[in-house]
Every structure is written in structure tokens, then in C-alpha cells.
CSV table of C-alpha atoms and ligand atoms in Angstrom, one decimal:
chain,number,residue,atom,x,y,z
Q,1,UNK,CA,0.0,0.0,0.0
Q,2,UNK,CA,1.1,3.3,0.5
Q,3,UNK,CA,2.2,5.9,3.0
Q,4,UNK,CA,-0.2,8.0,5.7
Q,5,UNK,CA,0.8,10.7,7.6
Q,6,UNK,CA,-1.7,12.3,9.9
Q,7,UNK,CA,-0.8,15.7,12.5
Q,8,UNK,CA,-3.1,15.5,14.8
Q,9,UNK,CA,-4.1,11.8,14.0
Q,10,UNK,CA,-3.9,11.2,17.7
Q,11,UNK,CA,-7.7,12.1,18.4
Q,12,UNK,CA,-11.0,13.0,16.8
Q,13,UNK,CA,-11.5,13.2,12.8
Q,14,UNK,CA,-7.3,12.0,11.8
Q,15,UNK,CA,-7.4,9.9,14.5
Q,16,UNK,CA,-10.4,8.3,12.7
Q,17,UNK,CA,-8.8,8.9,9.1
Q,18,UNK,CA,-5.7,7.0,10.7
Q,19,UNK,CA,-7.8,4.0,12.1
Q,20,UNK,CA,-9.4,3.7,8.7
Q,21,UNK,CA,-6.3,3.9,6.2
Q,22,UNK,CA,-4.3,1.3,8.6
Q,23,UNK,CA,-7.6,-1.0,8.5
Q,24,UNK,CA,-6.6,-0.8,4.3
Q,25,UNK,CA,-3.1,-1.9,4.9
Q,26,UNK,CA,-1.6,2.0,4.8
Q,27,UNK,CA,1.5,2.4,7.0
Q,28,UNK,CA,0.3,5.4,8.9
Q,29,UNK,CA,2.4,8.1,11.2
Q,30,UNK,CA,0.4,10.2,13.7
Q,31,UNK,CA,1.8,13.3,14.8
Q,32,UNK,CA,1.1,15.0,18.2
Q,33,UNK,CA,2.1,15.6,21.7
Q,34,UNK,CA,0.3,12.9,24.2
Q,35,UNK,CA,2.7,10.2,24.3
Q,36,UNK,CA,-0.8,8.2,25.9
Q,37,UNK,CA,-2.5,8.6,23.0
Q,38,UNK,CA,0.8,8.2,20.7
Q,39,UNK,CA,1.1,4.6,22.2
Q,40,UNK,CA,-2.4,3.7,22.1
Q,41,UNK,CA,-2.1,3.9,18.3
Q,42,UNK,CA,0.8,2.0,18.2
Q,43,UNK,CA,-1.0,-1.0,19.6
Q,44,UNK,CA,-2.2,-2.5,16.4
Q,45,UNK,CA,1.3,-3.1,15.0
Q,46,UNK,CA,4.6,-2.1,12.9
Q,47,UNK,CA,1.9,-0.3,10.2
Q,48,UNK,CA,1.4,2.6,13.1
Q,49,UNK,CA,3.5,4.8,14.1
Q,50,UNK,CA,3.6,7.8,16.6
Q,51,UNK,CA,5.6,10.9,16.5
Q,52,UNK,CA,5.6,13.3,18.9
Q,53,UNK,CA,6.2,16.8,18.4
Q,54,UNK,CA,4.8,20.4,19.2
Q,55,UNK,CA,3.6,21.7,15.9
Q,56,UNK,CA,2.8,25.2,17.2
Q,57,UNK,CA,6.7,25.5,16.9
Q,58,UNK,CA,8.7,26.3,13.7
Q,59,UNK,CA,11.7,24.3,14.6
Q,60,UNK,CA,9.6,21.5,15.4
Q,61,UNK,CA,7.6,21.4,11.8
Q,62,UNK,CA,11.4,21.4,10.7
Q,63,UNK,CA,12.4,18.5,12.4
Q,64,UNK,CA,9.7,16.5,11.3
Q,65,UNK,CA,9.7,17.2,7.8
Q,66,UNK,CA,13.4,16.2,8.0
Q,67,UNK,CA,12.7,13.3,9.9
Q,68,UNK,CA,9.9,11.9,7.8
Q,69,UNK,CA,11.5,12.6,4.2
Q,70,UNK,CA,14.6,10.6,5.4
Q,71,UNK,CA,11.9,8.0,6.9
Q,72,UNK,CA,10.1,8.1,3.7
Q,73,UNK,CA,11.0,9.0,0.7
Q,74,UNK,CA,7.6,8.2,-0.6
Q,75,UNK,CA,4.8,9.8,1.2
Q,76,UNK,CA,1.3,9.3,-0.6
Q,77,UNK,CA,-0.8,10.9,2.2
Q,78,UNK,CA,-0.8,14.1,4.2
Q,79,UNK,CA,-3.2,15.4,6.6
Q,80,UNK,CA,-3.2,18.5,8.1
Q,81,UNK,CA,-5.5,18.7,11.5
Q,82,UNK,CA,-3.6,19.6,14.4
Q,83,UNK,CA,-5.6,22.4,15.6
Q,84,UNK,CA,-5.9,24.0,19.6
Q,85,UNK,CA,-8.5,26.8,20.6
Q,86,UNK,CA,-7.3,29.7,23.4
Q,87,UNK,CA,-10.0,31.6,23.9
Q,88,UNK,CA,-7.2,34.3,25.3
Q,89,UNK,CA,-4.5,35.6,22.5
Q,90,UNK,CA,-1.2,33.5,22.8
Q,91,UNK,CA,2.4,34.1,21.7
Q,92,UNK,CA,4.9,31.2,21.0
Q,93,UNK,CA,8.2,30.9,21.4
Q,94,UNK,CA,8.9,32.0,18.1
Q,95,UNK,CA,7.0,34.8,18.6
Q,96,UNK,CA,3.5,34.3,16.7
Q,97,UNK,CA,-0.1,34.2,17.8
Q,98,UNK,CA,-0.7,30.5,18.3
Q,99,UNK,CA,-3.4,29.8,15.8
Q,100,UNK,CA,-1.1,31.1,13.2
Q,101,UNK,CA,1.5,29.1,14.2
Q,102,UNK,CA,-0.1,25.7,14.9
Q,103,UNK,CA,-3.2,26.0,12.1
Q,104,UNK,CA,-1.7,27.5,9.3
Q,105,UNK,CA,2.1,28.0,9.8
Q,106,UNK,CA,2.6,24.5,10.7
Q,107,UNK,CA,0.7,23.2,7.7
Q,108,UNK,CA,2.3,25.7,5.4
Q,109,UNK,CA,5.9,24.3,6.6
Q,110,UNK,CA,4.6,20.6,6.6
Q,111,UNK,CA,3.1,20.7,2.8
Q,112,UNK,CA,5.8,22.1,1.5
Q,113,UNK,CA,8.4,20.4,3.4
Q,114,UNK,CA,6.9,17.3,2.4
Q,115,UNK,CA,6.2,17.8,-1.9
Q,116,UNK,CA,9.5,16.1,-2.5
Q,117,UNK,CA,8.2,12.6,-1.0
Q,118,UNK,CA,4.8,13.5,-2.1
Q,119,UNK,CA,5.8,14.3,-5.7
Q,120,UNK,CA,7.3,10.6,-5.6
Q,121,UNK,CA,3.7,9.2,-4.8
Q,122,UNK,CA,1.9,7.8,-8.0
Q,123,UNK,CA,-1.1,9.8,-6.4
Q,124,UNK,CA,-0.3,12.0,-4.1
Q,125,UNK,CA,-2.8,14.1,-2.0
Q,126,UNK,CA,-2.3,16.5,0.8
Q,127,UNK,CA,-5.4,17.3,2.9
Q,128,UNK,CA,-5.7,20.2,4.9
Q,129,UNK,CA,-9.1,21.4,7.6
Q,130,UNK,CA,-9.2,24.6,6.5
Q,131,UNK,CA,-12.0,27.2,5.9
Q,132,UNK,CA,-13.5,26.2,2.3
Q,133,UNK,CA,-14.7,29.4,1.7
Q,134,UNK,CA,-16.9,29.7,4.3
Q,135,UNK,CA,-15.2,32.6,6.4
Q,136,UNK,CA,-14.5,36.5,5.6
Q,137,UNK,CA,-11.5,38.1,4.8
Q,138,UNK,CA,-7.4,38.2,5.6
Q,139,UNK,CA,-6.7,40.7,8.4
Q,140,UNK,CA,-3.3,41.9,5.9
Q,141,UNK,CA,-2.1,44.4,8.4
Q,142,UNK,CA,-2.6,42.3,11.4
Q,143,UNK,CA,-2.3,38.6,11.1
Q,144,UNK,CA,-0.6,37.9,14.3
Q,145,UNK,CA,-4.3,39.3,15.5
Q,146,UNK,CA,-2.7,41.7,18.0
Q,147,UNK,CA,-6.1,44.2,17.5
Q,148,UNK,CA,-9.1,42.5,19.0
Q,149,UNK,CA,-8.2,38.9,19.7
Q,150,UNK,CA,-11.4,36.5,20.0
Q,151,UNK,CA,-10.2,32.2,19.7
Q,152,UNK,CA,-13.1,31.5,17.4
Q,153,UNK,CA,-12.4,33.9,15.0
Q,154,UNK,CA,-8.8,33.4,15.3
Q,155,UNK,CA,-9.2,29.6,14.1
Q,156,UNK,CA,-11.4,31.0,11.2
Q,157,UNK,CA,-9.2,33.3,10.1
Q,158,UNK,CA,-6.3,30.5,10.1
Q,159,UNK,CA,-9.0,28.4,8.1
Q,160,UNK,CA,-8.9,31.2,5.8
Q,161,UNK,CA,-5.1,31.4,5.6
Q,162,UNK,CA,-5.2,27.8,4.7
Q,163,UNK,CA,-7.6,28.1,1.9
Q,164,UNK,CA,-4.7,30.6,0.2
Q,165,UNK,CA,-2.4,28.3,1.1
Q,166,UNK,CA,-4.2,25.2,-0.8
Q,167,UNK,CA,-4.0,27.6,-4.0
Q,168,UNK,CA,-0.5,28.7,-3.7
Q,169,UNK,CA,0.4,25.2,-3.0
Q,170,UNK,CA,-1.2,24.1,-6.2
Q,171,UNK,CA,-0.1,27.1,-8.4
Q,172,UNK,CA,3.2,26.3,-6.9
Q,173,UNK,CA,3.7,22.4,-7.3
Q,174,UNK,CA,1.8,22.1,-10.4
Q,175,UNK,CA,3.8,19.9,-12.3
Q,176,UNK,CA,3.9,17.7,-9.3
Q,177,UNK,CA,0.7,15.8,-9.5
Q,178,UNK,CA,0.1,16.8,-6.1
Q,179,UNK,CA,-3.7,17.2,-5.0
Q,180,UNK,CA,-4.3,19.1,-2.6
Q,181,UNK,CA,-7.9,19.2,-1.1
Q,182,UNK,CA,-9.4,21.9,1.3
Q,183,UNK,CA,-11.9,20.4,3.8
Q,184,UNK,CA,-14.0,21.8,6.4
Q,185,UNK,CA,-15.9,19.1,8.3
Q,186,UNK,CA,-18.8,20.7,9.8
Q,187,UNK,CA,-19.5,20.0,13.4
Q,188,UNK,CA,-18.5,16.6,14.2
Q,189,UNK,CA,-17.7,15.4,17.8
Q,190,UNK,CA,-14.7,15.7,18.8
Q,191,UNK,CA,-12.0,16.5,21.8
Q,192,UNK,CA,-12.1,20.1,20.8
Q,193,UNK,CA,-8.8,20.1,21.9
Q,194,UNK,CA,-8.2,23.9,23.6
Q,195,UNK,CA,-8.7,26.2,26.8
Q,196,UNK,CA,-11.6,27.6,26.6
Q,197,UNK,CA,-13.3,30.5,28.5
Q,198,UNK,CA,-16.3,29.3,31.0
Q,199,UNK,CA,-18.9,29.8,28.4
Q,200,UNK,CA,-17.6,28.9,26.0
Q,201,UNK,CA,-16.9,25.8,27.3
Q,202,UNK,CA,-20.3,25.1,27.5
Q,203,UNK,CA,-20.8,25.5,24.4
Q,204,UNK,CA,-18.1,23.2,23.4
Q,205,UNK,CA,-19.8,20.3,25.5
Q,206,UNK,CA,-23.1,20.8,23.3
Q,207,UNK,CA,-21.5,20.5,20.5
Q,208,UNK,CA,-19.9,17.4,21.3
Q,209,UNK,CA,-23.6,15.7,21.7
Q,210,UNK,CA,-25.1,17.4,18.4
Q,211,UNK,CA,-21.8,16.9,16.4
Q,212,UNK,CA,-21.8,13.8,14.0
Q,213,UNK,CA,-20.0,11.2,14.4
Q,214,UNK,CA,-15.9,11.0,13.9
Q,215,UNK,CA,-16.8,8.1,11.4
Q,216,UNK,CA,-19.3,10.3,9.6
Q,217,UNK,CA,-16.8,12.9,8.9
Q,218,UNK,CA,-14.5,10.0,8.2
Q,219,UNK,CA,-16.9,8.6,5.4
Q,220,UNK,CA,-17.6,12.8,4.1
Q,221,UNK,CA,-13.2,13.4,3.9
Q,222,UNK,CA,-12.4,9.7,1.9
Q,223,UNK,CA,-13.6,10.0,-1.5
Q,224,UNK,CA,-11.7,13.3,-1.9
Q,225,UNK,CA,-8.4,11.3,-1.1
Q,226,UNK,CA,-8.5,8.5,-3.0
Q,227,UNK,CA,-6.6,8.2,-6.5
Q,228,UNK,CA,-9.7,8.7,-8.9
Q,229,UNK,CA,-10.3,12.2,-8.0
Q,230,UNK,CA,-8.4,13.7,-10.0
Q,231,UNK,CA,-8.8,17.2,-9.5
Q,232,UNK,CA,-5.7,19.6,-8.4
Q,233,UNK,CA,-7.6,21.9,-5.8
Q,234,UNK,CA,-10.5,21.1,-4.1
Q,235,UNK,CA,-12.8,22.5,-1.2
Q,236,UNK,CA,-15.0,20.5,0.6
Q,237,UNK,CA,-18.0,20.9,2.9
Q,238,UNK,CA,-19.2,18.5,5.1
Q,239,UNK,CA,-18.7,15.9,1.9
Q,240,UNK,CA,-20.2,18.4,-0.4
Q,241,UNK,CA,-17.7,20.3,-3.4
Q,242,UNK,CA,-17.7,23.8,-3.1
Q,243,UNK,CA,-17.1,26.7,-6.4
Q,244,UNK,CA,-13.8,27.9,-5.8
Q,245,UNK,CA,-14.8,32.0,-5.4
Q,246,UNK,CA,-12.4,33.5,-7.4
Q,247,UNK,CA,-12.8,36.1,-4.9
Q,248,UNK,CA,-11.9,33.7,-1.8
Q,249,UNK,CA,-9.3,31.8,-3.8
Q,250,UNK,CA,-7.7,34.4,-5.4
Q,251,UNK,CA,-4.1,33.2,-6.9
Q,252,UNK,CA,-2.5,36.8,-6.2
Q,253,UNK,CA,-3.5,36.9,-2.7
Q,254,UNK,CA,-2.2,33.5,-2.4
Q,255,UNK,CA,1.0,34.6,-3.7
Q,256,UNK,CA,1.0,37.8,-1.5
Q,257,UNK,CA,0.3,35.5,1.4
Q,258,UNK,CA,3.4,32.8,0.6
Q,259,UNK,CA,5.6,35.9,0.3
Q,260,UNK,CA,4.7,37.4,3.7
Q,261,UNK,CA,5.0,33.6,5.1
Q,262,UNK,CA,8.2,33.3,3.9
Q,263,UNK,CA,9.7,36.9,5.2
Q,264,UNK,CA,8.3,36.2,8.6
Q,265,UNK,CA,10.3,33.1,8.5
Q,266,UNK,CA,12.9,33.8,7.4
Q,267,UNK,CA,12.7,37.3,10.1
Q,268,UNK,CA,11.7,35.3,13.8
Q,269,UNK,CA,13.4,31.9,13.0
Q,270,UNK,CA,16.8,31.6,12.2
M,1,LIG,N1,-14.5,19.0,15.4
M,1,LIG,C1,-15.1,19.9,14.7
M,1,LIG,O1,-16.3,20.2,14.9
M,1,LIG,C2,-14.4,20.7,13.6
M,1,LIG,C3,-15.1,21.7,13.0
M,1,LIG,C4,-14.4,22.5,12.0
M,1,LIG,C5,-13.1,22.2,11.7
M,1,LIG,N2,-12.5,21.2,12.4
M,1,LIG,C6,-11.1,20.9,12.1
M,1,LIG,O2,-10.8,19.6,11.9
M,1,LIG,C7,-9.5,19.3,12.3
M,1,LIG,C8,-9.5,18.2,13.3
M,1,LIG,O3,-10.2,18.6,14.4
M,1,LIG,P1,-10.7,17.6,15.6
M,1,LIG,O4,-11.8,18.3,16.2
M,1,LIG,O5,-10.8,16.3,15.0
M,1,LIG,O6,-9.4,17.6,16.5
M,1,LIG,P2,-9.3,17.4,18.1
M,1,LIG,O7,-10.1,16.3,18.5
M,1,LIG,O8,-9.5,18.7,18.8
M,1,LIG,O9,-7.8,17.0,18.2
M,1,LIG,C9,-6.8,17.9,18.0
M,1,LIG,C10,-5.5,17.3,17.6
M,1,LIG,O10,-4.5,18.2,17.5
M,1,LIG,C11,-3.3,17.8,18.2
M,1,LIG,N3,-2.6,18.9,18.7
M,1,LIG,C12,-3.0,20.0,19.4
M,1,LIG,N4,-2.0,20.8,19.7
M,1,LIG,C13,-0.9,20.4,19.1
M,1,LIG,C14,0.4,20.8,19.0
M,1,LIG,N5,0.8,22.0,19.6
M,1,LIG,N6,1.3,20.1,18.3
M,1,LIG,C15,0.9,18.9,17.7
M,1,LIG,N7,-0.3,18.4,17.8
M,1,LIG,C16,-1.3,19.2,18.5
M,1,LIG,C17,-3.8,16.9,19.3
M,1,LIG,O11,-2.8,16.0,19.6
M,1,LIG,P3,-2.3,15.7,21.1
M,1,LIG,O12,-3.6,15.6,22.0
M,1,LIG,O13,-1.6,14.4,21.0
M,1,LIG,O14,-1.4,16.9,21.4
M,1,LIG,C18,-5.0,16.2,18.6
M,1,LIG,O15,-4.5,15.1,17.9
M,1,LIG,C19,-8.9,20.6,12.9
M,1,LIG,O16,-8.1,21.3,12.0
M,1,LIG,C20,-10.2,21.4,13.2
M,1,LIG,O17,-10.0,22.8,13.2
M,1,LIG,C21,-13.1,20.4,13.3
């Protein structure tokens, strides 16, 4: 078969993509921080595999790229989902608001860190949670979110980011056969992994009763990753394909977008 790797595929929906592709004979890496959860995967046998690693951290999305190309030089799938809420505005290490470090920084070092062993997969697909279209616009002059911080806009506006990110990445790796697919899940019942202020927190627990099911989302995500869909860049809703807006997935915004990345980069990390 072929090769799975899944960040935050050590609970809820890429947990759920990881049970399923190792029940289909996939070797499949999970990448997170709870060593518990990390072994509990491993259970099944040498097909699963748990990394641990801090993906809110440049140096860390580094490492593992590194670490995983050398590993495997082929690398068929990638999945993007390692997501945390703060319901209060936090800075890294390196120095950026933590949704843009963990939702979309991560996943912008991670998919392009990893075309080389993608672009070696006969179909290769990279599948990220993002925003497909359904939230507002890039805050240009602020997307560190210093000016009026709130943690569920913040993960919607690094939903956003990713949705550029998914066009860049294809107007940049076209030649590559690489697929990359834009999902956003709907409500689906989860860990909702995150500190969260006391009401929302109650919110959170309703939503993990009216959520569907992690096998739901599970059965929505897989036809857009198998090898018949052929298409280069794709958003998804809850299992549904969405019109790329030309407005929303605009190919000079993603551009502008990759060329800020890369200048903060290369700026806070050395
Ligand atoms: N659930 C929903 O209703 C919903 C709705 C819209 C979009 N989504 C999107 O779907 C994706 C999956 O969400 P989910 O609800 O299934 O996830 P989840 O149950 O909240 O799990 C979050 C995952 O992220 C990992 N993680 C958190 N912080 C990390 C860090 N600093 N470094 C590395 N890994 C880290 C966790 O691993 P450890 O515990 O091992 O650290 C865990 O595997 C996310 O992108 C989310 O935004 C979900």
C-alpha cells in the first residue's frame, strides 16, 4: 500500500482517518504531543507509528519534515488537522499568535516540506481542515491578531489562511501531480482540543452531543483522497464540493500570502 501521515491523528476526525487507512493496509504516522495517545495507536502493529512533536513550533515542523523525508521518501498521504483553541490571545516561542503558528504556519511548513516525497507518490494528496470558503477576509495588516483577539475567530481566520495556502500550493507544485484538497468538516464530535473560557466551554460540551460522528466525517473526507479524484484543488463541505470563489481563492493573494510567510520566516526563525 502506501504511506499516511496524519498531525493530529492522535484524536477525533485524523485519529479516525488513521484508524481507517491502517484497517486498508496504509503504513500510517500520527503526529502529536500525548505520548498516551501516541502509544495507544501503536497498539495494532509495525503499520502505526507515533511521533511526537509540538507543531505550534517552527523548529519542530522542521524537524519532522526532515525526519519523515529521510523516513520516507515516498509519502502518498498528508493530513493537516492539528488544531488547539485559546479563547485568550497566545504568543509562541517564536513569537506568533498560536493559531497562526499551529493552524496554518505548521501546515504551510509541513506541505511544503513534504512535496518532495509526495511528488514521488503515483497519487499523491495533501489534505488540509481549512475554511473552504466559508469565512471573511485576511486581516493583511494584522495577522498575528494583536487588535481585537477572539479564539473563534482566530481559528477561522487560520482556516482562511489555509484556503490561500491550498492555491498557492497548487499554483506552486503544479507539475507535481500533487492534490491538494481543502476540507472543512462541519460539526462533528470531537475533543475540541483547547482552553476555553467558561462559556464557551459550555458550548463546546453541546457541541460534542449534536456533532456527527468522527466516522461520519470520516466517510464525508475519503472520496476526496482517493486516486480517482483527480482534480488539483479542491474544497469541501461536510462531503459536499464547493465553487472555488475566485474572490476567496484568489491566486495573487495567495502569492502575496506565501511571500509574507516566507519573510516572517525567514525574520523570527533563524
Ligand atoms: N470537530 C469539529 O467540529 C471541527 C469543526 C471544524 C473544523 N475542524 C477541524 O478539523 C481538524 C481536526 O479537528 P478535531 O476536532 O478532529 O481535533 P481534536 O479532537 O480537537 O484533536 C486535536 C489534535 O491536534 C493535536 N494537537 C493539538 N495541539 C498540538 C500541538 N501543539 N502540536 C501537535 N499536535 C497538536 C492533538 O494531539 P495531542 O492531543 O496528541 O497533542 C490532537 O490530535 C482541525 O483542523 C479542526 O480545526 C473540526
Amino acid at each position: 500500500m502506501g504511506v499516511v501521515v496524519i498531525t493530529g491523528g492522535t484524536d477525533g476526525i485524523g485519529r479516525g482517518l488513521a484508524a481507517d487507512y491502517l484497517r486498508q493496509g496504509f503504513e500510517v504516522v500520527v503526529v502529536g504531543r500525548s505520548a498516551r495517545k501516541g502509544q495507544e495507536f501503536q497498539e495494532p502493529g509495525e503499520r502505526a507509528h507515533f511521533l511526537a512533536a509540538d507543531l505550534s513550533l517552527v523548529a519542530e515542523n522542521r524537524r519532522l519534515a526532515g525526519y519523515l523525508a529521510e523516513r520516507f521518501p515516498v509519502v502518498d498521504v498528508l493530513v493537516l488537522g492539528a488544531r488547539y483553541h485559546r479563547s485568550a490571545r497566545t504568543v509562541t516561542a517564536d513569537g506568533f499568535e498560536s493559531n497562526f503558528a499551529l493552524f496554518y504556519l505548521s501546515r504551510f511548513l509541513l506541505s511544503h516540506g513534504l512535496a518532495g516525497p509526495l511528488g514521488r507518490a503515483e497519487h499523491p494528496v495533501v489534505m488540509n481542515f481549512a475554511a473552504a470558503g466559508q469565512t471573511g477576509g485576511v486581516r493583511w495588516d494584522d495577522l498575528q491578531l494583536k487588535q481585537g483577539y477572539d479564539g473563534v475567530g482566530a481559528m477561522g481566520h487560520a482556516g482562511r489562511l489555509n484556503d490561500l495556502l491550498g492555491v498557492s500550493f497548487a499554483d506552486r507544485h503544479r507539475d507535481t501531480g500533487i492534490r491538494y484538497v481543502l476540507n472543512h468538516p462541519g460539526v462533528v464530535a470531537t475533543s475540541f482540543a483547547g482552553d476555553y473560557a467558561p462559556g464557551l466551554a459550555v458550548q463546546v460540551e453541546r457541541l460534542k452531543t449534536v456533532g456527527k460522528s468522527v466516522q461520519a466525517s470520516v466517510a464525508q473526507i475519503r472520496p476526496y483522497l482517493d486516486p480517482d479524484w483527480s482534480q488539483p484543488l479542491t474544497a469541501v463541505l461536510e462531503g459536499v464540493r464547493v465553487p472555488l470563489d475566485p474572490a476567496l481563492f484568489d491566486s495573487r493573494d495567495a502569492a502575496r500570502l506565501h511571500e509574507l510567510t516566507v519573510g516572517l520566516l525567514s525574520r523570527a526563525v533563524a
